[in-house]
Coordinates of C-alpha atoms and ligand atoms in Angstrom, one line a residue:
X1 CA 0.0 0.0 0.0
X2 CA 1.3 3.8 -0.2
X3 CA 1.8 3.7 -3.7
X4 CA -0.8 5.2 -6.0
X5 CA -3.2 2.4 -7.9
X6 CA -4.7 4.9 -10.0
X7 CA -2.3 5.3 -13.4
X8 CA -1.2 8.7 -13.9
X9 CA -1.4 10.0 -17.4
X10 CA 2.0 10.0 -19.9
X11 CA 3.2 13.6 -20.8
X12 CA 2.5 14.9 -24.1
X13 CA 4.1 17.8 -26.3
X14 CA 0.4 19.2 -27.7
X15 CA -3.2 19.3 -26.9
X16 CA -4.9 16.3 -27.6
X17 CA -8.6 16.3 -28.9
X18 CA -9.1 12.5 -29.3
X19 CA -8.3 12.4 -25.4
X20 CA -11.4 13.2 -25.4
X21 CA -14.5 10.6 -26.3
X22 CA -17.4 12.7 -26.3
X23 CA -16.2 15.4 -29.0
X24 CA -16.1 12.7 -31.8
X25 CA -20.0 12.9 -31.5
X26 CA -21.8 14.3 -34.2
X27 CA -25.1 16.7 -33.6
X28 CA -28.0 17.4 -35.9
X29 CA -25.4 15.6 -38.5
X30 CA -22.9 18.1 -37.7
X31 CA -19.5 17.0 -36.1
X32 CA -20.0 18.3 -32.5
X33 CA -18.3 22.1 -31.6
X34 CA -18.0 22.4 -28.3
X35 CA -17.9 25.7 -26.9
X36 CA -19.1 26.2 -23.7
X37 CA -16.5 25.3 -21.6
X38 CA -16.6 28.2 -18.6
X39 CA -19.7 26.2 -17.7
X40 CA -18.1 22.7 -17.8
X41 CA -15.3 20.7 -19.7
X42 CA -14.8 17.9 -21.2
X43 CA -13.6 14.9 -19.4
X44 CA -10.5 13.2 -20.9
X45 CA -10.5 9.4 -21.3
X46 CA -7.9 9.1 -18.3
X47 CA -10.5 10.3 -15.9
X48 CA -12.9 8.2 -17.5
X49 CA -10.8 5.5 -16.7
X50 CA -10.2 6.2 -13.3
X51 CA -13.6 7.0 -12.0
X52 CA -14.8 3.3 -13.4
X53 CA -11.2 1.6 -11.9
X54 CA -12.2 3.4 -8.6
X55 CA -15.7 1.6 -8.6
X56 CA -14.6 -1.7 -10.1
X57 CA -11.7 -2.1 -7.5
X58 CA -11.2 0.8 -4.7
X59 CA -14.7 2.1 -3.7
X60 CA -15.1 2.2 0.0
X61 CA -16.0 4.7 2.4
X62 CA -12.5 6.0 3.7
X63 CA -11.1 7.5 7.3
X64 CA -12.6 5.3 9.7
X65 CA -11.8 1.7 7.8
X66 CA -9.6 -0.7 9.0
X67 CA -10.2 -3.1 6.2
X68 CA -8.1 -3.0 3.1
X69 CA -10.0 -1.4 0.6
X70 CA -11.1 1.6 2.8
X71 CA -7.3 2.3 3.4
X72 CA -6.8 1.8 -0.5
X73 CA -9.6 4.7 -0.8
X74 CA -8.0 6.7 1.6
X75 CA -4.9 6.8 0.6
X76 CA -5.9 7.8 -3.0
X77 CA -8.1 10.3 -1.7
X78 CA -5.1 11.3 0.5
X79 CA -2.7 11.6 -2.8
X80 CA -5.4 13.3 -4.4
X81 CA -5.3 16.4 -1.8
X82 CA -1.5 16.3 -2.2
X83 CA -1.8 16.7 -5.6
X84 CA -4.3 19.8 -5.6
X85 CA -1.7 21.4 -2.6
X86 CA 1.1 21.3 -5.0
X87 CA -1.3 22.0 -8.4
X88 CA -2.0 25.8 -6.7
X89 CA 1.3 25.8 -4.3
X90 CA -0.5 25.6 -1.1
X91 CA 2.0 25.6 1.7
X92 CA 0.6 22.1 3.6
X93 CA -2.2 19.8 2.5
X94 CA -4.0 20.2 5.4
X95 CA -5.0 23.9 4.2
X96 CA -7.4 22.1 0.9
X97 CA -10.2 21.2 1.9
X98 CA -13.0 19.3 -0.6
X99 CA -16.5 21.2 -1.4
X100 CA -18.9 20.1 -3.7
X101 CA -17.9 22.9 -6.0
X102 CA -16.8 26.2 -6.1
X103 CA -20.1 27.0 -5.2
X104 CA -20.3 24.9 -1.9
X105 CA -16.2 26.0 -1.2
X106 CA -17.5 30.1 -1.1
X107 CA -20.6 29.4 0.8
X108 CA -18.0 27.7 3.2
X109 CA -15.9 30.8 3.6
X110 CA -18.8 32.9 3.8
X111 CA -20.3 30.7 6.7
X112 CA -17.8 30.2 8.6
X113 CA -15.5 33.1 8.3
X114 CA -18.8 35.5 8.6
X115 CA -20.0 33.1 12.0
X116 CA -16.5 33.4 13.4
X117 CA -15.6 37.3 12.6
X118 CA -18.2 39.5 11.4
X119 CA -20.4 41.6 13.4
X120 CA -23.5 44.8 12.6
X121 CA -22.2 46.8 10.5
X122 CA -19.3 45.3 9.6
X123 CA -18.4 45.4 5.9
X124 CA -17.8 43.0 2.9
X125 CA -16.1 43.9 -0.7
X126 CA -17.1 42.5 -3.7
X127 CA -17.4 43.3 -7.1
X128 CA -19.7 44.0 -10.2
X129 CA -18.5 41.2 -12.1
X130 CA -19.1 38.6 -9.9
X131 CA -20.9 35.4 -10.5
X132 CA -23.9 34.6 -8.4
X133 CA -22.3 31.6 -6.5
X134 CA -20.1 34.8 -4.8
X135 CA -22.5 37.1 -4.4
X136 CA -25.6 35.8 -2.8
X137 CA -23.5 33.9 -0.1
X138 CA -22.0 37.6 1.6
X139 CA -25.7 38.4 1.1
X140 CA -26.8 35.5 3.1
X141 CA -23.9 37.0 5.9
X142 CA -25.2 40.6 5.3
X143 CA -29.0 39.6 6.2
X144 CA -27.8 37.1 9.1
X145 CA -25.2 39.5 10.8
X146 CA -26.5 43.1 9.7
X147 CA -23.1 43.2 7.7
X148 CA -23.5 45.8 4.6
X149 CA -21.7 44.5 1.0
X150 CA -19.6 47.1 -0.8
X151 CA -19.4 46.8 -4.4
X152 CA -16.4 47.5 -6.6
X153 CA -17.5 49.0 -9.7
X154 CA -16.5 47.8 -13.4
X155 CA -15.4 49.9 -15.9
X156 CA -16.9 49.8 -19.8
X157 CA -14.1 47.2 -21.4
X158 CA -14.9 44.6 -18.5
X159 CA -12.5 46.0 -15.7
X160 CA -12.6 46.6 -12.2
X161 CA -12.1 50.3 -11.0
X162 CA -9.4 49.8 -9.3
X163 CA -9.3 53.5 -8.0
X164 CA -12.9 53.2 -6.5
X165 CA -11.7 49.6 -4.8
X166 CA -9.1 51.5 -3.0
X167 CA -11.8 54.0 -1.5
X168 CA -13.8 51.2 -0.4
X169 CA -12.2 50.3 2.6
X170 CA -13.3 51.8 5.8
X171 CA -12.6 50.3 9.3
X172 CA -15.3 48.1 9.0
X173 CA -14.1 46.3 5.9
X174 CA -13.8 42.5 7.1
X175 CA -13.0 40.7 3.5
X176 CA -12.6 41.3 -0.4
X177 CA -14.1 38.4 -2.3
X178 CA -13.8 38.4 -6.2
X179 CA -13.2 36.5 -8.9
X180 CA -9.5 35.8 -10.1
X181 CA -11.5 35.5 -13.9
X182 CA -14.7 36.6 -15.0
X183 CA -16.9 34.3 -16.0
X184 CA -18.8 36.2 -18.7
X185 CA -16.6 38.7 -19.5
X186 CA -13.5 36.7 -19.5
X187 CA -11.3 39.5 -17.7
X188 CA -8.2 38.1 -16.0
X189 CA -8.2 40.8 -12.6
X190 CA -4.9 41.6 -11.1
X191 CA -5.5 39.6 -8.2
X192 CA -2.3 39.7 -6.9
X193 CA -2.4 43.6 -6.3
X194 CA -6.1 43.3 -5.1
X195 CA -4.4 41.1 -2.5
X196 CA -1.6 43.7 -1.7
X197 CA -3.9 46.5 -1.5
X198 CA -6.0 44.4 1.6
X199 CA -3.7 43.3 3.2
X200 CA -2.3 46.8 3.2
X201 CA -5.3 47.4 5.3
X202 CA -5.1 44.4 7.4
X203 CA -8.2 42.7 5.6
X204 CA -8.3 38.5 4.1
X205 CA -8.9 37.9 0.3
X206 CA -10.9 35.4 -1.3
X207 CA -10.6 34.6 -4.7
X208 CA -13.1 32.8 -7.1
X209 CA -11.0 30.5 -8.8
X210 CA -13.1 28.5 -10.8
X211 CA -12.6 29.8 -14.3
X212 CA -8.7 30.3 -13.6
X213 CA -7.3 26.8 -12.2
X214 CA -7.8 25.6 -15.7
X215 CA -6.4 28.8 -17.6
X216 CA -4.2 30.0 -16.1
X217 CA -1.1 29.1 -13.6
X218 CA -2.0 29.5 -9.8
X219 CA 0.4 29.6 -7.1
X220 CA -1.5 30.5 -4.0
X221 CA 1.4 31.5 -2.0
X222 CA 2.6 34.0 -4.6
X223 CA -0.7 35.7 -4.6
X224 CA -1.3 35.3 -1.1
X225 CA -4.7 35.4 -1.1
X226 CA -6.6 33.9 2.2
X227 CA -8.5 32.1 0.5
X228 CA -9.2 30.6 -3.2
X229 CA -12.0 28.8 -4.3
X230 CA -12.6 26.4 -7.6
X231 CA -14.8 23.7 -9.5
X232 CA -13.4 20.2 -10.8
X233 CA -16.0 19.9 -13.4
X234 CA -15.1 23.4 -15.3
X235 CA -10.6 21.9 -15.2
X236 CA -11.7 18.7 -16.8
X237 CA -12.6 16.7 -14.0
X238 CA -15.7 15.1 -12.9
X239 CA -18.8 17.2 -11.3
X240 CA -19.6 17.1 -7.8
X241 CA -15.8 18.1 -6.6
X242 CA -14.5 21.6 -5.8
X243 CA -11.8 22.8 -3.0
X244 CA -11.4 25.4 -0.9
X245 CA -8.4 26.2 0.1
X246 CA -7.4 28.8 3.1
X247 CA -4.4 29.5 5.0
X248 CA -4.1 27.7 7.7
X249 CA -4.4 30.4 10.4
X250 CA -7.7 31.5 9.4
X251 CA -9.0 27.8 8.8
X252 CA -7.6 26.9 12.3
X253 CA -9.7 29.8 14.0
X254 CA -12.8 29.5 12.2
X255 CA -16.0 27.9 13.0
X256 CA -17.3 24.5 11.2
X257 CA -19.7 24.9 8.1
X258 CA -21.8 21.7 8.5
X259 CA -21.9 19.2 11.7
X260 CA -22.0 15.7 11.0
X261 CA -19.1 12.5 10.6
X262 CA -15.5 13.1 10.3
X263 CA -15.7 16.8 11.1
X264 CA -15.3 15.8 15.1
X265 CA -12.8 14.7 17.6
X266 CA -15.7 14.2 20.4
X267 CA -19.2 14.0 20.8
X268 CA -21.6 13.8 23.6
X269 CA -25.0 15.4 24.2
X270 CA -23.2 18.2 26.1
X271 CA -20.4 19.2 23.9
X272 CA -18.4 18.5 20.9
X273 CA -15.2 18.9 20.1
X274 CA -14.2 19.2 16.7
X275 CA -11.3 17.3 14.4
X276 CA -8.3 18.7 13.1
X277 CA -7.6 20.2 10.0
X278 CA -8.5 19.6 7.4
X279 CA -11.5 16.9 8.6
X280 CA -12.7 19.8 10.4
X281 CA -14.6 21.0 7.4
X282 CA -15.3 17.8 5.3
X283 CA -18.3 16.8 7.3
X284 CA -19.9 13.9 5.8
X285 CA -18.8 11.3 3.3
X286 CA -16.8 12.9 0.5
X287 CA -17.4 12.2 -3.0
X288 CA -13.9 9.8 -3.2
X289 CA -14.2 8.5 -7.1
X290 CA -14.6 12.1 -7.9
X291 CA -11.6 13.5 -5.6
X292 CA -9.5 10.7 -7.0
X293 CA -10.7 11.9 -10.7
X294 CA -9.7 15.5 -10.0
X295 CA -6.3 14.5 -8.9
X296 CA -6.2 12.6 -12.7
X297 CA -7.7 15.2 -14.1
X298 CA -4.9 17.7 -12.4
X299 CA -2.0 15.0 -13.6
X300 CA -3.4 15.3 -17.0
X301 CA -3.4 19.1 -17.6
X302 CA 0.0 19.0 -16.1
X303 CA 1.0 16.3 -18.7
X304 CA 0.4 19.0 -21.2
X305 CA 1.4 21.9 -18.9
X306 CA -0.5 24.7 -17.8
X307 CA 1.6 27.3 -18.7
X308 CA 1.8 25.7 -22.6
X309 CA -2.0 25.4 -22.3
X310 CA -2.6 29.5 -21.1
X311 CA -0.2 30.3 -24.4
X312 CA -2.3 28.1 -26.5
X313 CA -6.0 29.3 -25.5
X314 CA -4.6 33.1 -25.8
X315 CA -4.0 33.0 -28.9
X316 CA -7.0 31.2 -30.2
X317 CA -9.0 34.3 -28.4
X318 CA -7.1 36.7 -30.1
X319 CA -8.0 34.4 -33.2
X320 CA -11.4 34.1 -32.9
X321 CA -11.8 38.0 -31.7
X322 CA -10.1 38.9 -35.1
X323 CA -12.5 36.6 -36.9
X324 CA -15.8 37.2 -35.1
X325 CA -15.0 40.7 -35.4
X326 CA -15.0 41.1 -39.1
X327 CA -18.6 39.6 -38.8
X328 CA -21.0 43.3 -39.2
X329 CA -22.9 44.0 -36.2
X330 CA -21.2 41.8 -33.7
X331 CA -20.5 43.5 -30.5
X332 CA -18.4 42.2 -28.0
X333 CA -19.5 42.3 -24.1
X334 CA -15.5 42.2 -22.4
X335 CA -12.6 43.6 -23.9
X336 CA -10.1 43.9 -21.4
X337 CA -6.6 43.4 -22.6
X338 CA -6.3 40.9 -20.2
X339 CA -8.4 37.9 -20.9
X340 CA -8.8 34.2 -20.8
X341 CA -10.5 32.8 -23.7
X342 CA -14.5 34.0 -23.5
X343 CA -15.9 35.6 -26.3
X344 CA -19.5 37.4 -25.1
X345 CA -21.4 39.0 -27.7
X346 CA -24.2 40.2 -29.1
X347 CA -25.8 39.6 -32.8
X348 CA -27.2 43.2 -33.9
X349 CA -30.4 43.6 -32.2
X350 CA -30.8 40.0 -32.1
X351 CA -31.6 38.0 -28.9
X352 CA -28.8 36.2 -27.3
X353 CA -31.4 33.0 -27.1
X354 CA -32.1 33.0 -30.5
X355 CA -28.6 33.6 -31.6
X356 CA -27.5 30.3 -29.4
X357 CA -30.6 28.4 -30.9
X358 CA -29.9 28.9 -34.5
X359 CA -26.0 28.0 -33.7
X360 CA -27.3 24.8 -32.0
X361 CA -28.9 23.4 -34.8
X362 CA -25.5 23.8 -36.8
X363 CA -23.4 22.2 -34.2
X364 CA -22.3 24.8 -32.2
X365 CA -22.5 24.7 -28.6
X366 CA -22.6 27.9 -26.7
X367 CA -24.0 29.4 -23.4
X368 CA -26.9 32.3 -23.9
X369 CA -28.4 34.4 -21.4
X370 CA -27.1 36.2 -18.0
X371 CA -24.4 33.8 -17.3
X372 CA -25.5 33.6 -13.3
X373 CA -23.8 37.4 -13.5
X374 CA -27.4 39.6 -13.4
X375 CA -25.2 42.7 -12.1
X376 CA -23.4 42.3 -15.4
X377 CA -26.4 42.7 -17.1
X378 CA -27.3 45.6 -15.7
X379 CA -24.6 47.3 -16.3
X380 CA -24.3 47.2 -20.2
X381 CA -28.0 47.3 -20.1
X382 CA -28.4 44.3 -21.9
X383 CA -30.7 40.5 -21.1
X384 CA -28.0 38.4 -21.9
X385 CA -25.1 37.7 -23.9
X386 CA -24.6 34.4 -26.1
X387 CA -20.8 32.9 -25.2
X388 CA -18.3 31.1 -26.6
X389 CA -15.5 29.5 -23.8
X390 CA -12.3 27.6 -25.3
X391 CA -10.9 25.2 -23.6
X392 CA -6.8 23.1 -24.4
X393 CA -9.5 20.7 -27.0
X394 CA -10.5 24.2 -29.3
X395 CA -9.3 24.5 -32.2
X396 CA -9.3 26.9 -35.2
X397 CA -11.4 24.7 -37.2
X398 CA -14.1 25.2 -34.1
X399 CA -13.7 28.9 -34.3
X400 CA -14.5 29.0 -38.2
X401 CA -17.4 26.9 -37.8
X402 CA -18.9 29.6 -34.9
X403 CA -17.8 32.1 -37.3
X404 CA -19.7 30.2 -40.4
X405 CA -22.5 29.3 -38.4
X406 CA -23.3 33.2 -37.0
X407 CA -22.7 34.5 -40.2
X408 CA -25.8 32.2 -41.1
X409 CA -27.6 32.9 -37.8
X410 CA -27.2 36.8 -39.3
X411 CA -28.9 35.7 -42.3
X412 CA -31.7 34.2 -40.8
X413 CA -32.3 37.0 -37.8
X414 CA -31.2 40.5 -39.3
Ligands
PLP501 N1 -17.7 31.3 -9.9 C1 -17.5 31.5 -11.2 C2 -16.7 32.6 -11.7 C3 -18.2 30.6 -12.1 O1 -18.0 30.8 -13.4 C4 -18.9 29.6 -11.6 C5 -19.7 28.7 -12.5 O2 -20.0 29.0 -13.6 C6 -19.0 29.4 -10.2 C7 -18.4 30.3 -9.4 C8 -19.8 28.3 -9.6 O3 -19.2 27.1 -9.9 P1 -20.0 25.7 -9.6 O4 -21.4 25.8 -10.2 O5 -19.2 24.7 -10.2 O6 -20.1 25.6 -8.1

């Protein structure tokens, strides 16, 4: 035992489409064009693989077994938190912790951080461009605590006002939470100075990860954020996995978010005492084939390398903003200088719904409407946006299709 039974995946020089099973499919008769990665990936073969070798020949529940296969389980499960700790630089493993999703890894910080630190009045900064998922938790905090939300405004191009962020912090200000990439309009923030800038006034950081880990290099320590949040599903591993990882000095102070198994030390009817990190807040059984997927799914992009990956993706954007943009009438909802590759748009006075239907039933798979980022909406004054997200599978070839297929979707609407 001790050694890893799951088989790590060989490294390769380029990105590989046929590692990936589903996009040989063909829809409507048309060879399948997958391009809606920011809300999920693709999974390659190897995790496949590994999710059905974990319930042929490991599944058990892990932690409290003595028998063989439950130590098998936990020590895969074990690797697999290693494996994220060194995928974002974490100083210790005990400082990852597995969510559900990004989604479940900010309502953690929110809970618990807000449950163990924030009092009336006390304020939280966010910012315009936030998704839902880290927005509506700080609003939970504000109702439950009488703790007030400050918002950082977004500029025109996509980008946050970096001068109004600075004159948001008062005494009160408790946390910054904000997304390291924007979701809809693809905007790559400068995390690393939002960071320096808190801290400069004593306050934590956390940082929505979950449309960076699979775009862009992370190295927690270098950014120093307090916290940094992300999704398996949306970096080519299976759904119902996330992390949240925080320093250890916060996550050692805070409260629990849920009360159940594994989360304890001792319990009687009196008191309970709670488990060390990082069982502390992992209540519950975990989802182990899927941990033990991400950690695959983790090997994998590193077999490629994420840095060769970024390169790759940038310059598709850049390819596909140059060809979308010679399409008349196109206007483009983002256009920071600093992206990862989502394309928003709009089709002339077209609906975004429409836009993604007609696309559909030419093969093209794309995300319309508000993209869980209402405040966005509001801002550009707009319902929605129809979006194309690459991913290391995209190609040009999928690009000139979207462009092919819009220029009919023009045709038909305008
Ligand atoms: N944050 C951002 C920026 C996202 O794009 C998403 C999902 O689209 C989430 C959070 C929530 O992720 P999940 O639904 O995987 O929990």
């Amino acid at each position: 035992m001790g050694k890893n039974l799951m088989k790590s995946p060989k490294t390769q020089n380029k990105m590989n489409r046929e590692d990936f099973p589903i996009l040989t499919q063909q829809v409507y008769n048309r060879p399948l064009v997958y391009l809606d990665n920011a809300a999920t990936t693709q999974k390659p073969q190897v995790v496949i693989d590994a999710l059905q070798h974990y319930y042929e020949t490991i599944n058990s529940n892990i932690h409290r077994g003595v028998h063989y296969l439950s130590q098998l389980a936990t020590n895969e499960f074990e690797a697999a938190r290693r494996c994220v700790q060194q995928f974002i630089n974490a100083a210790h493993d005990y400082e990852i912790i597995f969510t559900r999703g990004a989604t479940e890894a900010i309502n953690l910080v929110a809970a618990s951080f807000g449950r163990t630190y924030i009092q009336r009045g006390d304020e939280i900064i966010i910012s315009e461009m936030e998704h839902h998922s880290n927005i509506v938790p700080w609003q939970f905090l504000c109702e439950d605590r009488g703790a007030v939300l400050r918002v950082i405004p977004i500029s025109d191009e996509g980008m946050l006002d970096m001068e109004a962020y600075t004159e948001l912090f008062t005494e009160k200000t408790k946390i910054v939470a904000v997304s390291h990439v924007s979701n809809t309009l693809g905007t790559i923030n400068d995390v690393a100075e939002i960071v320096r800038i808190a801290h400069g006034h004593g306050v934590p950081v956390m940082l929505d990860g979950a449309q960076a880990v699979a775009h862009e290099p992370v190295d927690v320590q270098a950014l120093d954020c307090d916290f940094y949040c992300f999704s398996g599903h949306k970096m080519y591993a299976p759904m119902g996995v996330g992390v949240m990882y925080g320093k250890e000095r916060w996550l050692n102070e805070m409260k629990p978010y849920q009360g159940g198994g594994e989360m304890i030390s001792s319990v009687t009817f009196e008191k309970t005492t709670y488990n060390d990190l990082p069982f502390k807040f992992e209540a519950g059984t975990p989802a182990v084939g899927d941990v033990i997927g991400l950690r695959i799914a983790i090997e994998y992009m590193q077999s490629i390398g994420v840095e060769r990956i970024r390169d790759y993706e940038t310059e598709l954007l850049h390819y596909g903003m140059e060809r979308l943009s010679q399409i008349e009438g196109i206007r483009f909802i983002g256009t920071a200088p600093h992206k990862a590759a989502v394309i928003s748009f709009l089709l002339g006075s077209s609906h975004p719904y429409d836009v993604g239907v007609l696309l559909d039933h030419q093969g093209v798979a794309v995300r319309t409407g508000h993209h869980c980022t209402q405040p966005i909406m509001s801002h550009y004054g707009i319902p929605g946006t129809a979006r194309a997200s690459l991913a290391l599978y995209s190609s040009k070839e999928d690009i000139d299709r979207l462009a092919e297929a819009l220029l009919k979707a023009k045709s038909m609407l305008l």
